PDB file of C-alpha atoms in Angstrom:
ATOM      1  CA  GLY A1388      79.119  57.303 -38.506  1.00 72.00           C
ATOM      2  CA  SER A1389      79.285  61.070 -38.694  1.00 85.00           C
ATOM      3  CA  CYS A1390      78.451  63.675 -36.049  1.00 85.00           C
ATOM      4  CA  TRP A1391      78.228  66.498 -38.556  1.00 80.00           C
ATOM      5  CA  HIS A1392      75.316  68.719 -37.354  1.00 78.00           C
ATOM      6  CA  ARG A1393      74.368  66.179 -34.652  1.00 82.00           C
ATOM      7  CA  CYS A1394      76.392  67.279 -31.628  1.00 85.00           C
ATOM      8  CA  CYS A1395      74.523  67.264 -28.313  1.00 85.00           C
ATOM      9  CA  PRO A1396      75.596  68.396 -24.838  1.00 79.00           C
ATOM     10  CA  GLY A1397      75.339  66.081 -21.852  1.00 82.00           C
ATOM     11  CA  ARG A1398      73.877  62.592 -22.061  1.00 87.00           C
ATOM     12  CA  ASN A1399      71.384  62.233 -24.900  1.00 88.00           C
ATOM     13  CA  ASN A1400      70.547  58.732 -26.149  1.00 88.00           C
ATOM     14  CA  ALA A1401      68.734  60.213 -29.143  1.00 90.00           C
ATOM     15  CA  CYS A1402      71.964  61.819 -30.404  1.00 89.00           C
ATOM     16  CA  TRP A1403      73.498  59.060 -32.530  1.00 89.00           C
ATOM     17  CA  ALA A1404      74.501  58.086 -36.059  1.00 89.00           C
ATOM     18  CA  LEU A1405      74.872  54.762 -37.847  1.00 83.00           C
ATOM     19  CA  GLY A1406      78.358  53.422 -37.197  1.00 70.00           C
ATOM     20  CA  PRO A1407      80.568  51.470 -39.607  1.00 67.00           C
ATOM     21  CA  HIS A1408      81.444  48.719 -37.087  1.00 69.00           C
ATOM     22  CA  ARG A1409      78.518  48.942 -34.645  1.00 68.00           C
ATOM     23  CA  PRO A1410      74.826  49.582 -35.064  1.00 82.00           C
ATOM     24  CA  ARG A1411      75.211  53.065 -33.509  1.00 87.00           C
ATOM     25  CA  CYS A1412      77.828  55.554 -32.483  1.00 89.00           C
ATOM     26  CA  TYR A1413      77.024  58.615 -30.361  1.00 89.00           C
ATOM     27  CA  CYS A1414      77.539  62.362 -30.707  1.00 90.00           C
ATOM     28  CA  ASP A1415      76.655  63.511 -27.184  1.00 89.00           C
ATOM     29  CA  SER A1416      79.389  64.672 -24.819  1.00 84.00           C
ATOM     30  CA  TYR A1417      78.758  61.615 -22.599  1.00 88.00           C
ATOM     31  CA  CYS A1418      80.139  59.331 -25.318  1.00 90.00           C
ATOM     32  CA  GLU A1419      83.662  60.195 -24.164  1.00 86.00           C
ATOM     33  CA  ARG A1420      82.951  58.483 -20.845  1.00 89.00           C
ATOM     34  CA  THR A1421      81.340  55.427 -22.407  1.00 90.00           C
ATOM     35  CA  GLY A1422      83.778  55.131 -25.333  1.00 89.00           C
ATOM     36  CA  ASP A1423      81.120  54.893 -28.033  1.00 89.00           C
ATOM     37  CA  CYS A1424      81.698  58.179 -29.897  1.00 89.00           C
ATOM     38  CA  CYS A1425      81.504  58.401 -33.653  1.00 89.00           C
ATOM     39  CA  LYS A1426      84.899  58.597 -35.337  1.00 88.00           C
ATOM     40  CA  ASP A1427      84.540  62.309 -36.141  1.00 88.00           C
ATOM     41  CA  TYR A1428      83.128  63.327 -32.749  1.00 88.00           C
ATOM     42  CA  HIS A1429      86.219  65.316 -31.683  1.00 84.00           C
ATOM     43  CA  ALA A1430      86.525  67.135 -34.989  1.00 85.00           C
ATOM     44  CA  ALA A1431      82.818  67.880 -35.317  1.00 84.00           C
ATOM     45  CA  CYS A1432      81.792  68.500 -31.714  1.00 82.00           C
ATOM     46  CA  ARG A1433      84.623  69.134 -29.279  1.00 67.00           C
ATOM     47  CA  HIS A1434      86.372  71.989 -31.058  1.00 63.00           C
ATOM     48  CA  ALA A1435      84.089  74.557 -29.423  1.00 63.00           C
ATOM     49  CA  ALA A1436      83.788  72.951 -25.964  1.00 67.00           C
ATOM     50  CA  VAL A1437      84.210  75.346 -23.045  1.00 75.00           C
ATOM     51  CA  GLY A1438      84.508  74.011 -19.521  1.00 80.00           C
ATOM     52  CA  CYS A1439      82.889  75.667 -16.530  1.00 88.00           C
ATOM     53  CA  VAL A1440      84.910  78.281 -14.646  1.00 91.00           C
ATOM     54  CA  VAL A1441      83.974  79.343 -11.123  1.00 94.00           C
ATOM     55  CA  GLY A1442      85.120  82.193  -8.901  1.00 95.00           C
ATOM     56  CA  SER A1443      86.635  82.024  -5.435  1.00 96.00           C
ATOM     57  CA  TRP A1444      84.702  80.868  -2.419  1.00 97.00           C
ATOM     58  CA  GLY A1445      82.934  83.636  -0.539  1.00 96.00           C
ATOM     59  CA  PRO A1446      83.240  84.006   3.239  1.00 96.00           C
ATOM     60  CA  TRP A1447      81.581  81.569   5.616  1.00 96.00           C
ATOM     61  CA  SER A1448      78.271  82.755   7.037  1.00 94.00           C
ATOM     62  CA  GLY A1449      77.750  83.062  10.771  1.00 92.00           C
ATOM     63  CA  CYS A1450      76.656  80.003  12.703  1.00 92.00           C
ATOM     64  CA  SER A1451      72.940  79.324  12.273  1.00 93.00           C
ATOM     65  CA  SER A1452      72.573  78.655  16.000  1.00 91.00           C
ATOM     66  CA  PRO A1453      73.735  81.282  18.515  1.00 90.00           C
ATOM     67  CA  CYS A1454      74.024  78.575  21.189  1.00 89.00           C
ATOM     68  CA  GLY A1455      74.868  74.960  20.438  1.00 87.00           C
ATOM     69  CA  VAL A1456      75.150  72.973  17.217  1.00 92.00           C
ATOM     70  CA  GLY A1457      74.401  74.741  13.930  1.00 93.00           C
ATOM     71  CA  SER A1458      75.829  75.138  10.446  1.00 95.00           C
ATOM     72  CA  LYS A1459      77.741  77.645   8.330  1.00 96.00           C
ATOM     73  CA  ALA A1460      77.547  78.024   4.561  1.00 97.00           C
ATOM     74  CA  ARG A1461      79.520  79.639   1.773  1.00 97.00           C
ATOM     75  CA  SER A1462      79.107  79.849  -1.993  1.00 97.00           C
ATOM     76  CA  ARG A1463      80.816  80.822  -5.219  1.00 97.00           C
ATOM     77  CA  GLN A1464      79.568  81.982  -8.594  1.00 96.00           C
ATOM     78  CA  VAL A1465      79.927  80.632 -12.125  1.00 94.00           C
ATOM     79  CA  THR A1466      82.060  83.038 -14.143  1.00 92.00           C
ATOM     80  CA  VAL A1467      82.004  81.046 -17.413  1.00 88.00           C
ATOM     81  CA  PRO A1468      79.188  78.509 -17.913  1.00 87.00           C
ATOM     82  CA  PRO A1469      79.981  75.242 -19.727  1.00 82.00           C
ATOM     83  CA  ARG A1470      79.161  75.155 -23.434  1.00 76.00           C
ATOM     84  CA  HIS A1471      79.150  72.551 -26.184  1.00 66.00           C
ATOM     85  CA  GLY A1472      79.739  69.592 -23.885  1.00 66.00           C
ATOM     86  CA  GLY A1473      82.525  71.182 -21.836  1.00 73.00           C
ATOM     87  CA  GLU A1474      83.267  70.131 -18.269  1.00 80.00           C
ATOM     88  CA  PRO A1475      80.292  70.718 -15.943  1.00 86.00           C
ATOM     89  CA  CYS A1476      80.468  73.080 -12.980  1.00 91.00           C
ATOM     90  CA  PRO A1477      81.716  71.827  -9.606  1.00 93.00           C
ATOM     91  CA  ASP A1478      79.736  72.387  -6.403  1.00 95.00           C
ATOM     92  CA  LEU A1479      78.765  76.012  -5.879  1.00 96.00           C
ATOM     93  CA  LYS A1480      77.743  75.716  -2.207  1.00 97.00           C
ATOM     94  CA  GLN A1481      79.402  74.236   0.851  1.00 96.00           C
ATOM     95  CA  ARG A1482      78.062  73.696   4.348  1.00 97.00           C
ATOM     96  CA  ARG A1483      79.841  72.706   7.549  1.00 96.00           C
ATOM     97  CA  GLY A1484      78.951  72.279  11.179  1.00 94.00           C
ATOM     98  CA  CYS A1485      79.643  74.882  13.862  1.00 92.00           C
ATOM     99  CA  LEU A1486      79.055  75.467  17.530  1.00 91.00           C
ATOM    100  CA  GLY A1487      77.393  78.755  18.446  1.00 85.00           C
ATOM    101  CA  GLU A1488      79.159  80.443  21.344  1.00 81.00           C
ATOM    102  CA  HIS A1489      77.289  83.703  21.869  1.00 81.00           C
ATOM    103  CA  PRO A1490      78.192  85.331  25.234  1.00 82.00           C
ATOM    104  CA  THR A1491      74.627  84.892  26.513  1.00 82.00           C
ATOM    105  CA  CYS A1492      74.670  81.110  25.981  1.00 81.00           C
ATOM    106  CA  GLY A1493      76.272  80.350  29.349  1.00 71.00           C
ATOM    107  CA  MET A1494      73.694  82.473  31.182  1.00 67.00           C
ATOM    108  CA  ALA A1495      70.691  80.387  30.064  1.00 53.00           C
ATOM    109  CA  LYS A1496      69.342  78.021  32.713  1.00 47.00           C
TER     110      LYS A1496
END
């Protein structure tokens, strides 16, 4: 089976060719995980793959609750998006718990 002009990013069950030893071989980037790529997949499809690149994490936000349990968040940006079946982007947002300790919290009754 040949992937020439049939390369597809991600998981695409419609992206296949007739295989010499199996009924079908695949030309989508997911075939590397499942092991059912066509014999020329790497030569035809992977030569131009670009994996995702992300920047550094930004600072944590302030606590969402001035008094008591809340959450903080931070994010980062994609600097190079994935192309041609390259590695997908990792998480771009994170959240964690926090405890608001504003000076007025202890004065509330």
